[in-house]
PDB file of C-alpha atoms in Angstrom:
ATOM      1  CA  MET A   1     -23.421  18.077  -0.998  1.00  0.00           C
ATOM      2  CA  THR A   2     -19.757  18.605  -1.751  1.00  0.00           C
ATOM      3  CA  ALA A   3     -17.368  15.863  -0.382  1.00  0.00           C
ATOM      4  CA  THR A   4     -14.720  16.530   1.945  1.00  0.00           C
ATOM      5  CA  ILE A   5     -11.278  15.733   0.685  1.00  0.00           C
ATOM      6  CA  ILE A   6      -9.261  13.061   2.288  1.00  0.00           C
ATOM      7  CA  ASP A   7      -5.833  14.380   2.184  1.00  0.00           C
ATOM      8  CA  GLY A   8      -3.467  11.303   1.838  1.00  0.00           C
ATOM      9  CA  LYS A   9      -0.256  13.667   1.570  1.00  0.00           C
ATOM     10  CA  GLU A  10      -1.039  15.191   4.914  1.00  0.00           C
ATOM     11  CA  PHE A  11      -1.853  12.019   6.808  1.00  0.00           C
ATOM     12  CA  ALA A  12       0.797  10.088   5.286  1.00  0.00           C
ATOM     13  CA  ALA A  13       3.378  12.888   6.789  1.00  0.00           C
ATOM     14  CA  LYS A  14       1.553  12.074   9.997  1.00  0.00           C
ATOM     15  CA  VAL A  15       2.346   8.504  10.132  1.00  0.00           C
ATOM     16  CA  ARG A  16       5.703   9.197   9.134  1.00  0.00           C
ATOM     17  CA  GLY A  17       5.820  11.404  12.039  1.00  0.00           C
ATOM     18  CA  GLN A  18       4.714   9.004  14.251  1.00  0.00           C
ATOM     19  CA  VAL A  19       7.171   6.323  12.752  1.00  0.00           C
ATOM     20  CA  ALA A  20       9.908   8.893  13.427  1.00  0.00           C
ATOM     21  CA  GLU A  21       8.871   9.382  16.972  1.00  0.00           C
ATOM     22  CA  TYR A  22       8.805   5.789  17.885  1.00  0.00           C
ATOM     23  CA  VAL A  23      12.289   4.848  16.416  1.00  0.00           C
ATOM     24  CA  SER A  24      13.264   7.640  18.502  1.00  0.00           C
ATOM     25  CA  LYS A  25      12.285   6.228  21.640  1.00  0.00           C
ATOM     26  CA  ILE A  26      13.528   2.917  20.566  1.00  0.00           C
ATOM     27  CA  LYS A  27      17.149   4.257  19.842  1.00  0.00           C
ATOM     28  CA  GLU A  28      17.183   6.389  22.939  1.00  0.00           C
ATOM     29  CA  SER A  29      16.179   3.029  25.156  1.00  0.00           C
ATOM     30  CA  HIS A  30      17.952   0.331  23.039  1.00  0.00           C
ATOM     31  CA  LEU A  31      20.565   1.543  21.050  1.00  0.00           C
ATOM     32  CA  ILE A  32      19.030   0.042  17.936  1.00  0.00           C
ATOM     33  CA  VAL A  33      16.971   0.961  14.960  1.00  0.00           C
ATOM     34  CA  PRO A  34      14.901  -0.685  12.561  1.00  0.00           C
ATOM     35  CA  GLY A  35      16.738  -1.484   9.063  1.00  0.00           C
ATOM     36  CA  LEU A  36      14.746  -1.422   5.607  1.00  0.00           C
ATOM     37  CA  ALA A  37      16.932  -3.198   2.767  1.00  0.00           C
ATOM     38  CA  VAL A  38      15.637  -2.656  -0.917  1.00  0.00           C
ATOM     39  CA  VAL A  39      16.941  -4.684  -3.849  1.00  0.00           C
ATOM     40  CA  LEU A  40      16.674  -2.979  -7.521  1.00  0.00           C
ATOM     41  CA  VAL A  41      17.121  -5.434 -10.347  1.00  0.00           C
ATOM     42  CA  GLY A  42      18.261  -3.506 -13.788  1.00  0.00           C
ATOM     43  CA  GLU A  43      17.721   0.554 -14.525  1.00  0.00           C
ATOM     44  CA  ASP A  44      13.948   0.935 -14.583  1.00  0.00           C
ATOM     45  CA  PRO A  45      13.947   4.966 -14.416  1.00  0.00           C
ATOM     46  CA  ALA A  46      10.266   4.798 -12.499  1.00  0.00           C
ATOM     47  CA  SER A  47      11.824   2.249 -10.206  1.00  0.00           C
ATOM     48  CA  GLU A  48      14.821   3.811  -9.368  1.00  0.00           C
ATOM     49  CA  VAL A  49      12.935   7.327  -8.586  1.00  0.00           C
ATOM     50  CA  TYR A  50      10.542   5.066  -5.966  1.00  0.00           C
ATOM     51  CA  VAL A  51      13.440   3.559  -4.612  1.00  0.00           C
ATOM     52  CA  ARG A  52      15.518   6.764  -4.182  1.00  0.00           C
ATOM     53  CA  SER A  53      12.249   7.937  -2.165  1.00  0.00           C
ATOM     54  CA  LYS A  54      12.014   5.219  -0.102  1.00  0.00           C
ATOM     55  CA  GLY A  55      15.668   5.387   1.060  1.00  0.00           C
ATOM     56  CA  LYS A  56      15.008   9.151   1.512  1.00  0.00           C
ATOM     57  CA  MET A  57      12.249   9.059   3.686  1.00  0.00           C
ATOM     58  CA  THR A  58      13.584   5.670   5.376  1.00  0.00           C
ATOM     59  CA  LYS A  59      16.412   7.722   6.452  1.00  0.00           C
ATOM     60  CA  GLU A  60      14.549  10.705   7.492  1.00  0.00           C
ATOM     61  CA  VAL A  61      12.336   8.931  10.185  1.00  0.00           C
ATOM     62  CA  GLY A  62      15.727   7.357  11.587  1.00  0.00           C
ATOM     63  CA  MET A  63      15.674   3.945  10.257  1.00  0.00           C
ATOM     64  CA  LYS A  64      18.693   2.451   8.564  1.00  0.00           C
ATOM     65  CA  SER A  65      18.313   2.030   4.938  1.00  0.00           C
ATOM     66  CA  VAL A  66      20.069  -0.001   2.496  1.00  0.00           C
ATOM     67  CA  GLU A  67      20.120  -0.484  -1.107  1.00  0.00           C
ATOM     68  CA  HIS A  68      21.172  -3.036  -3.211  1.00  0.00           C
ATOM     69  CA  LYS A  69      21.372  -2.275  -7.156  1.00  0.00           C
ATOM     70  CA  LEU A  70      21.996  -5.515  -9.284  1.00  0.00           C
ATOM     71  CA  PRO A  71      22.288  -5.729 -12.953  1.00  0.00           C
ATOM     72  CA  ALA A  72      19.392  -6.382 -15.398  1.00  0.00           C
ATOM     73  CA  ASP A  73      21.291  -9.944 -16.288  1.00  0.00           C
ATOM     74  CA  VAL A  74      21.397 -11.147 -12.649  1.00  0.00           C
ATOM     75  CA  SER A  75      21.075 -14.844 -12.064  1.00  0.00           C
ATOM     76  CA  LYS A  76      18.385 -15.991 -10.085  1.00  0.00           C
ATOM     77  CA  GLU A  77      20.971 -17.797  -7.982  1.00  0.00           C
ATOM     78  CA  ASP A  78      23.054 -14.632  -7.096  1.00  0.00           C
ATOM     79  CA  LEU A  79      19.630 -12.595  -6.489  1.00  0.00           C
ATOM     80  CA  TYR A  80      18.651 -15.735  -3.956  1.00  0.00           C
ATOM     81  CA  ALA A  81      22.019 -15.520  -2.426  1.00  0.00           C
ATOM     82  CA  LEU A  82      21.593 -11.656  -1.429  1.00  0.00           C
ATOM     83  CA  ILE A  83      17.953 -12.208  -0.053  1.00  0.00           C
ATOM     84  CA  ASP A  84      19.221 -15.141   1.722  1.00  0.00           C
ATOM     85  CA  LYS A  85      21.954 -12.676   3.495  1.00  0.00           C
ATOM     86  CA  LEU A  86      19.306 -10.170   4.248  1.00  0.00           C
ATOM     87  CA  ASN A  87      17.072 -12.567   5.724  1.00  0.00           C
ATOM     88  CA  ALA A  88      19.841 -13.756   8.162  1.00  0.00           C
ATOM     89  CA  ASP A  89      21.008 -10.305   8.865  1.00  0.00           C
ATOM     90  CA  PRO A  90      19.517  -9.278  12.369  1.00  0.00           C
ATOM     91  CA  THR A  91      19.896  -5.622  11.956  1.00  0.00           C
ATOM     92  CA  ILE A  92      17.619  -5.640   8.837  1.00  0.00           C
ATOM     93  CA  ASN A  93      13.786  -6.174   9.942  1.00  0.00           C
ATOM     94  CA  GLY A  94      12.065  -5.032   6.106  1.00  0.00           C
ATOM     95  CA  ILE A  95      13.371  -6.512   2.634  1.00  0.00           C
ATOM     96  CA  LEU A  96      11.423  -5.613  -0.575  1.00  0.00           C
ATOM     97  CA  CYS A  97      12.515  -6.420  -4.430  1.00  0.00           C
ATOM     98  CA  GLN A  98      11.193  -3.415  -6.311  1.00  0.00           C
ATOM     99  CA  PHE A  99       8.945  -4.823  -9.002  1.00  0.00           C
ATOM    100  CA  PRO A 100       8.817  -5.266 -11.882  1.00  0.00           C
ATOM    101  CA  VAL A 101      12.085  -7.251 -12.631  1.00  0.00           C
ATOM    102  CA  PRO A 102      13.401  -8.552 -15.788  1.00  0.00           C
ATOM    103  CA  ASP A 103      11.703 -11.493 -17.484  1.00  0.00           C
ATOM    104  CA  HIS A 104      13.900 -14.190 -16.442  1.00  0.00           C
ATOM    105  CA  LEU A 105      13.178 -13.707 -12.807  1.00  0.00           C
ATOM    106  CA  SER A 106      10.157 -14.652 -11.310  1.00  0.00           C
ATOM    107  CA  GLU A 107       8.349 -12.191  -8.863  1.00  0.00           C
ATOM    108  CA  ARG A 108       6.450 -14.868  -7.093  1.00  0.00           C
ATOM    109  CA  ASP A 109       9.457 -16.776  -6.503  1.00  0.00           C
ATOM    110  CA  ILE A 110      11.229 -13.472  -5.195  1.00  0.00           C
ATOM    111  CA  VAL A 111       8.608 -13.121  -2.885  1.00  0.00           C
ATOM    112  CA  ALA A 112       8.569 -16.612  -1.776  1.00  0.00           C
ATOM    113  CA  ARG A 113      12.303 -16.425  -0.909  1.00  0.00           C
ATOM    114  CA  ILE A 114      12.053 -13.391   1.548  1.00  0.00           C
ATOM    115  CA  ASP A 115      11.352 -14.166   5.482  1.00  0.00           C
ATOM    116  CA  PRO A 116       7.794 -13.927   5.988  1.00  0.00           C
ATOM    117  CA  ALA A 117       8.718 -11.753   8.983  1.00  0.00           C
ATOM    118  CA  LYS A 118      10.277  -9.285   7.036  1.00  0.00           C
ATOM    119  CA  ASP A 119       8.142  -9.371   4.127  1.00  0.00           C
ATOM    120  CA  VAL A 120       7.151  -5.677   4.496  1.00  0.00           C
ATOM    121  CA  ASP A 121       5.493  -5.592   1.323  1.00  0.00           C
ATOM    122  CA  GLY A 122       2.738  -8.276   2.708  1.00  0.00           C
ATOM    123  CA  LEU A 123       3.372 -10.330  -0.470  1.00  0.00           C
ATOM    124  CA  HIS A 124       4.082 -13.633   0.886  1.00  0.00           C
ATOM    125  CA  VAL A 125       1.419 -16.663   0.736  1.00  0.00           C
ATOM    126  CA  LEU A 126       2.012 -16.729   4.326  1.00  0.00           C
ATOM    127  CA  ASN A 127       1.087 -13.655   5.311  1.00  0.00           C
ATOM    128  CA  VAL A 128      -1.614 -13.419   2.729  1.00  0.00           C
ATOM    129  CA  GLY A 129      -2.958 -16.676   4.413  1.00  0.00           C
ATOM    130  CA  LEU A 130      -2.301 -14.957   8.164  1.00  0.00           C
ATOM    131  CA  LEU A 131      -4.585 -12.176   6.928  1.00  0.00           C
ATOM    132  CA  ALA A 132      -7.549 -14.182   5.719  1.00  0.00           C
ATOM    133  CA  SER A 133      -7.378 -16.335   8.851  1.00  0.00           C
ATOM    134  CA  GLY A 134      -7.454 -13.330  10.910  1.00  0.00           C
ATOM    135  CA  GLN A 135      -4.278 -13.954  12.427  1.00  0.00           C
ATOM    136  CA  LYS A 136      -1.154 -11.578  12.966  1.00  0.00           C
ATOM    137  CA  ALA A 137       0.279 -10.793   9.579  1.00  0.00           C
ATOM    138  CA  MET A 138       2.347  -8.503   7.592  1.00  0.00           C
ATOM    139  CA  VAL A 139      -0.103  -6.374   5.232  1.00  0.00           C
ATOM    140  CA  SER A 140       0.149  -5.123   1.817  1.00  0.00           C
ATOM    141  CA  CYS A 141       1.006  -1.217   2.307  1.00  0.00           C
ATOM    142  CA  THR A 142      -1.397   0.290  -0.227  1.00  0.00           C
ATOM    143  CA  PRO A 143      -4.421  -1.952   1.531  1.00  0.00           C
ATOM    144  CA  LEU A 144      -3.249  -0.962   4.774  1.00  0.00           C
ATOM    145  CA  GLY A 145      -2.974   2.876   3.740  1.00  0.00           C
ATOM    146  CA  CYS A 146      -6.763   2.647   2.634  1.00  0.00           C
ATOM    147  CA  LEU A 147      -7.559   1.285   6.172  1.00  0.00           C
ATOM    148  CA  MET A 148      -5.707   4.030   8.060  1.00  0.00           C
ATOM    149  CA  LEU A 149      -7.577   6.598   5.722  1.00  0.00           C
ATOM    150  CA  LEU A 150     -10.880   4.989   6.502  1.00  0.00           C
ATOM    151  CA  ARG A 151     -10.472   4.916  10.241  1.00  0.00           C
ATOM    152  CA  GLU A 152      -9.139   8.239  10.195  1.00  0.00           C
ATOM    153  CA  SER A 153     -12.167   9.650   8.229  1.00  0.00           C
ATOM    154  CA  LEU A 154     -15.093   7.429   9.908  1.00  0.00           C
ATOM    155  CA  GLY A 155     -13.641   6.244  13.014  1.00  0.00           C
ATOM    156  CA  ASP A 156     -14.890   3.032  13.889  1.00  0.00           C
ATOM    157  CA  LEU A 157     -16.233   1.046  10.864  1.00  0.00           C
ATOM    158  CA  THR A 158     -18.345  -1.473  12.623  1.00  0.00           C
ATOM    159  CA  GLY A 159     -21.232  -2.129  10.865  1.00  0.00           C
ATOM    160  CA  LYS A 160     -20.498   0.007   7.609  1.00  0.00           C
ATOM    161  CA  ASN A 161     -21.693  -1.557   4.299  1.00  0.00           C
ATOM    162  CA  ALA A 162     -18.303  -1.472   2.196  1.00  0.00           C
ATOM    163  CA  VAL A 163     -17.872  -2.481  -1.431  1.00  0.00           C
ATOM    164  CA  VAL A 164     -14.229  -3.414  -2.788  1.00  0.00           C
ATOM    165  CA  LEU A 165     -14.487  -3.190  -6.191  1.00  0.00           C
ATOM    166  CA  GLY A 166     -11.493  -4.761  -7.681  1.00  0.00           C
ATOM    167  CA  ARG A 167     -10.728  -8.232  -7.139  1.00  0.00           C
ATOM    168  CA  SER A 168      -6.693  -8.342  -7.158  1.00  0.00           C
ATOM    169  CA  ASN A 169      -4.141  -9.965  -4.889  1.00  0.00           C
ATOM    170  CA  LEU A 170      -2.286  -6.572  -4.282  1.00  0.00           C
ATOM    171  CA  VAL A 171      -5.235  -4.414  -3.198  1.00  0.00           C
ATOM    172  CA  GLY A 172      -8.931  -6.021  -3.575  1.00  0.00           C
ATOM    173  CA  LYS A 173      -8.701  -8.911  -1.859  1.00  0.00           C
ATOM    174  CA  PRO A 174      -6.448  -7.500   1.398  1.00  0.00           C
ATOM    175  CA  VAL A 175      -8.760  -4.369   1.388  1.00  0.00           C
ATOM    176  CA  ALA A 176     -11.857  -6.932   1.617  1.00  0.00           C
ATOM    177  CA  GLN A 177     -10.083  -8.989   4.298  1.00  0.00           C
ATOM    178  CA  LEU A 178      -8.914  -5.791   6.505  1.00  0.00           C
ATOM    179  CA  LEU A 179     -12.682  -4.414   6.336  1.00  0.00           C
ATOM    180  CA  LEU A 180     -13.624  -7.731   7.498  1.00  0.00           C
ATOM    181  CA  ARG A 181     -11.653  -7.688  10.338  1.00  0.00           C
ATOM    182  CA  ASP A 182     -13.070  -4.095  11.194  1.00  0.00           C
ATOM    183  CA  SER A 183     -16.470  -5.690  11.524  1.00  0.00           C
ATOM    184  CA  CYS A 184     -17.893  -4.335   8.032  1.00  0.00           C
ATOM    185  CA  THR A 185     -20.159  -6.266   6.012  1.00  0.00           C
ATOM    186  CA  VAL A 186     -17.882  -6.493   2.750  1.00  0.00           C
ATOM    187  CA  THR A 187     -19.258  -7.390  -0.671  1.00  0.00           C
ATOM    188  CA  ILE A 188     -16.289  -7.709  -3.464  1.00  0.00           C
ATOM    189  CA  ALA A 189     -17.596  -6.721  -7.012  1.00  0.00           C
ATOM    190  CA  HIS A 190     -15.640  -6.069 -10.389  1.00  0.00           C
ATOM    191  CA  SER A 191     -16.289  -4.997 -13.898  1.00  0.00           C
ATOM    192  CA  ARG A 192     -18.655  -8.304 -14.547  1.00  0.00           C
ATOM    193  CA  THR A 193     -20.756  -8.139 -11.425  1.00  0.00           C
ATOM    194  CA  GLN A 194     -24.159  -7.900 -12.734  1.00  0.00           C
ATOM    195  CA  ASN A 195     -26.432  -4.572 -11.568  1.00  0.00           C
ATOM    196  CA  LEU A 196     -23.088  -2.946 -10.621  1.00  0.00           C
ATOM    197  CA  GLU A 197     -24.196   0.250 -10.078  1.00  0.00           C
ATOM    198  CA  ASP A 198     -26.697  -0.861  -7.381  1.00  0.00           C
ATOM    199  CA  VAL A 199     -24.119  -2.810  -5.689  1.00  0.00           C
ATOM    200  CA  VAL A 200     -22.253   0.364  -5.433  1.00  0.00           C
ATOM    201  CA  ARG A 201     -24.847   2.552  -4.508  1.00  0.00           C
ATOM    202  CA  SER A 202     -25.596   0.218  -1.510  1.00  0.00           C
ATOM    203  CA  ALA A 203     -22.284   1.042   0.179  1.00  0.00           C
ATOM    204  CA  ASP A 204     -21.363   3.258   3.038  1.00  0.00           C
ATOM    205  CA  ILE A 205     -17.877   2.579   1.863  1.00  0.00           C
ATOM    206  CA  VAL A 206     -16.570   2.340  -1.505  1.00  0.00           C
ATOM    207  CA  VAL A 207     -12.744   1.197  -2.478  1.00  0.00           C
ATOM    208  CA  ALA A 208     -11.973   1.420  -6.252  1.00  0.00           C
ATOM    209  CA  ALA A 209      -9.715  -0.773  -7.314  1.00  0.00           C
ATOM    210  CA  VAL A 210     -10.573  -1.974 -10.619  1.00  0.00           C
ATOM    211  CA  GLY A 211      -7.673  -0.194 -13.003  1.00  0.00           C
ATOM    212  CA  ARG A 212     -10.065   1.577 -15.195  1.00  0.00           C
ATOM    213  CA  GLN A 213     -10.200   5.311 -15.586  1.00  0.00           C
ATOM    214  CA  GLU A 214     -12.987   7.423 -14.059  1.00  0.00           C
ATOM    215  CA  PHE A 215     -15.033   4.238 -14.274  1.00  0.00           C
ATOM    216  CA  VAL A 216     -17.195   4.732 -11.255  1.00  0.00           C
ATOM    217  CA  LYS A 217     -19.607   7.670 -11.622  1.00  0.00           C
ATOM    218  CA  GLY A 218     -20.918  10.251  -8.939  1.00  0.00           C
ATOM    219  CA  SER A 219     -24.563   8.448  -9.807  1.00  0.00           C
ATOM    220  CA  TRP A 220     -23.320   5.382  -8.657  1.00  0.00           C
ATOM    221  CA  LEU A 221     -22.920   6.369  -5.034  1.00  0.00           C
ATOM    222  CA  LYS A 222     -25.111   6.459  -1.921  1.00  0.00           C
ATOM    223  CA  GLU A 223     -25.431  10.082  -0.776  1.00  0.00           C
ATOM    224  CA  GLY A 224     -22.679  10.527   1.755  1.00  0.00           C
ATOM    225  CA  ALA A 225     -20.614   7.269   1.275  1.00  0.00           C
ATOM    226  CA  THR A 226     -16.689   7.466   1.774  1.00  0.00           C
ATOM    227  CA  VAL A 227     -14.563   7.089  -1.400  1.00  0.00           C
ATOM    228  CA  ILE A 228     -11.301   5.488  -1.504  1.00  0.00           C
ATOM    229  CA  ASP A 229      -9.628   5.676  -5.067  1.00  0.00           C
ATOM    230  CA  VAL A 230      -6.952   3.417  -5.291  1.00  0.00           C
ATOM    231  CA  GLY A 231      -6.816   3.977  -9.256  1.00  0.00           C
ATOM    232  CA  ILE A 232      -3.668   5.585 -10.960  1.00  0.00           C
ATOM    233  CA  ASN A 233      -4.366   5.962 -14.667  1.00  0.00           C
ATOM    234  CA  ARG A 234      -2.581   8.639 -16.953  1.00  0.00           C
ATOM    235  CA  ILE A 235      -4.379   9.778 -19.529  1.00  0.00           C
ATOM    236  CA  ALA A 236      -4.064  12.886 -22.282  1.00  0.00           C
ATOM    237  CA  ALA A 237      -4.136  16.199 -21.291  1.00  0.00           C
ATOM    238  CA  PRO A 238      -4.172  18.598 -24.161  1.00  0.00           C
ATOM    239  CA  GLU A 239      -4.932  21.388 -22.378  1.00  0.00           C
ATOM    240  CA  ARG A 240      -1.527  21.188 -20.688  1.00  0.00           C
ATOM    241  CA  GLY A 241       0.532  20.911 -24.048  1.00  0.00           C
ATOM    242  CA  GLU A 242       0.944  18.596 -26.917  1.00  0.00           C
ATOM    243  CA  GLY A 243       1.656  15.364 -25.349  1.00  0.00           C
ATOM    244  CA  LYS A 244       1.226  15.990 -21.882  1.00  0.00           C
ATOM    245  CA  MET A 245      -0.642  13.733 -19.585  1.00  0.00           C
ATOM    246  CA  ARG A 246      -2.532  13.843 -16.185  1.00  0.00           C
ATOM    247  CA  LEU A 247      -3.429  11.244 -13.586  1.00  0.00           C
ATOM    248  CA  VAL A 248      -7.168  10.321 -12.602  1.00  0.00           C
ATOM    249  CA  GLY A 249      -8.400   7.447 -10.440  1.00  0.00           C
ATOM    250  CA  ASP A 250     -10.606   4.976 -11.290  1.00  0.00           C
ATOM    251  CA  VAL A 251     -13.559   7.164  -9.548  1.00  0.00           C
ATOM    252  CA  HIS A 252     -14.992  10.182 -11.630  1.00  0.00           C
ATOM    253  CA  PHE A 253     -13.928  12.786  -9.292  1.00  0.00           C
ATOM    254  CA  GLU A 254     -16.001  15.650 -10.115  1.00  0.00           C
ATOM    255  CA  SER A 255     -19.018  13.704 -10.418  1.00  0.00           C
ATOM    256  CA  ALA A 256     -18.480  11.542  -7.092  1.00  0.00           C
ATOM    257  CA  ALA A 257     -17.709  14.930  -4.867  1.00  0.00           C
ATOM    258  CA  GLN A 258     -20.992  15.896  -5.437  1.00  0.00           C
ATOM    259  CA  HIS A 259     -22.563  12.737  -4.055  1.00  0.00           C
ATOM    260  CA  ALA A 260     -19.788  11.471  -1.535  1.00  0.00           C
ATOM    261  CA  GLY A 261     -19.288  12.561   2.137  1.00  0.00           C
ATOM    262  CA  ALA A 262     -15.599  12.118   1.588  1.00  0.00           C
ATOM    263  CA  ILE A 263     -13.322  11.140  -0.934  1.00  0.00           C
ATOM    264  CA  THR A 264      -9.775  10.938  -1.879  1.00  0.00           C
ATOM    265  CA  PRO A 265      -8.368  12.698  -4.807  1.00  0.00           C
ATOM    266  CA  VAL A 266      -5.769  11.149  -7.381  1.00  0.00           C
ATOM    267  CA  PRO A 267      -2.914  12.065  -7.178  1.00  0.00           C
ATOM    268  CA  GLY A 268      -2.468  12.928  -3.449  1.00  0.00           C
ATOM    269  CA  GLY A 269      -4.896  10.500  -2.049  1.00  0.00           C
ATOM    270  CA  VAL A 270      -3.850   6.637  -1.299  1.00  0.00           C
ATOM    271  CA  GLY A 271      -0.763   7.260  -3.285  1.00  0.00           C
ATOM    272  CA  PRO A 272       1.419   9.037  -0.681  1.00  0.00           C
ATOM    273  CA  MET A 273       0.237   6.457   2.028  1.00  0.00           C
ATOM    274  CA  THR A 274       2.075   3.576   0.290  1.00  0.00           C
ATOM    275  CA  ILE A 275       5.835   4.436   1.397  1.00  0.00           C
ATOM    276  CA  ALA A 276       4.372   5.910   4.981  1.00  0.00           C
ATOM    277  CA  CYS A 277       2.823   2.119   5.306  1.00  0.00           C
ATOM    278  CA  LEU A 278       6.089   0.781   4.274  1.00  0.00           C
ATOM    279  CA  LEU A 279       7.900   2.331   7.196  1.00  0.00           C
ATOM    280  CA  ALA A 280       5.145   1.487   9.477  1.00  0.00           C
ATOM    281  CA  ASN A 281       5.491  -1.922   8.654  1.00  0.00           C
ATOM    282  CA  THR A 282       9.011  -2.264   8.778  1.00  0.00           C
ATOM    283  CA  LEU A 283       8.705  -0.664  12.436  1.00  0.00           C
ATOM    284  CA  THR A 284       6.219  -3.233  13.246  1.00  0.00           C
ATOM    285  CA  ALA A 285       8.476  -6.170  11.984  1.00  0.00           C
ATOM    286  CA  PHE A 286      11.171  -4.833  13.962  1.00  0.00           C
ATOM    287  CA  CYS A 287       8.857  -4.549  16.937  1.00  0.00           C
ATOM    288  CA  ARG A 288       7.818  -8.333  16.655  1.00  0.00           C
ATOM    289  CA  ALA A 289      11.608  -9.312  16.054  1.00  0.00           C
ATOM    290  CA  ASN A 290      12.709  -7.671  19.181  1.00  0.00           C
ATOM    291  CA  ASP A 291       9.670  -8.323  21.661  1.00  0.00           C
ATOM    292  CA  LEU A 292       8.386  -4.883  21.957  1.00  0.00           C
ATOM    293  CA  PRO A 293       5.052  -2.990  21.983  1.00  0.00           C
ATOM    294  CA  GLU A 294       3.879  -2.588  18.800  1.00  0.00           C
ATOM    295  CA  PRO A 295       2.871   1.121  17.959  1.00  0.00           C
ATOM    296  CA  LYS A 296      -0.698   1.783  18.229  1.00  0.00           C
ATOM    297  CA  GLY A 297      -2.726   2.826  15.251  1.00  0.00           C
ATOM    298  CA  LEU A 298       0.163   1.864  12.716  1.00  0.00           C
ATOM    299  CA  THR A 299      -1.077  -1.853  12.221  1.00  0.00           C
ATOM    300  CA  ALA A 300      -4.083  -3.290  11.051  1.00  0.00           C
TER     301      ALA A 300
END
């Protein structure tokens, strides 16, 4: 068996297209558009690239994009004052602070300061609790992207046996909650799970988010399983030249592709879905704030 490749880049473009179409209709009928504000503290090069990409794609789908760049030594009082201002701004529907932040600031406290209704990263404890209790919530972007890719690949997920490999608050736990809401039978496993290979082999769906390069081997997989690889690991690539690196996932792609029915590559799988889902979340937050119908297929 050779697995079908789940093209996250192509599907992310489709999601952005759906968002753009919906935003255009809203602008035409209501003369307003969703707004996304990104706060960047300090001068981390990777964060700066990511923020520029978010801003570019936000504008491309017709939304208002606002960026606030603060010095690395900004006080928490000044940062919180900015967040409070954005919370009160009716033209801003989504707020996120790009992490990591300098050591004198607390990521947990920053997230707690953001209005849960504008928490388009889905990290506020209120949103986490709403998701866990099966209520309407803002859902973290990467887990939402995983769910969208699975729905696109498999259609109805009802009754599927799913193993989520990883128990982080960012990916593992919310992915498990989303799959439960779609009526999967869900097992959360991790690197210390006993008989881990047998647990993984029981799954129709495997979501790998354990943070260990090429940890899941093809021999672990049930024939025909659908594999969503969330891992992003940099490893040496001497074949590309001295000091060169390449990206691999938490799944050993070459061996897994011989057993899986469908699989996401790294890069080009889950990664492109993160910003697409951020835009989808901003649109969802806008619709909820303005009592408008939520876009179908772009929410959990």
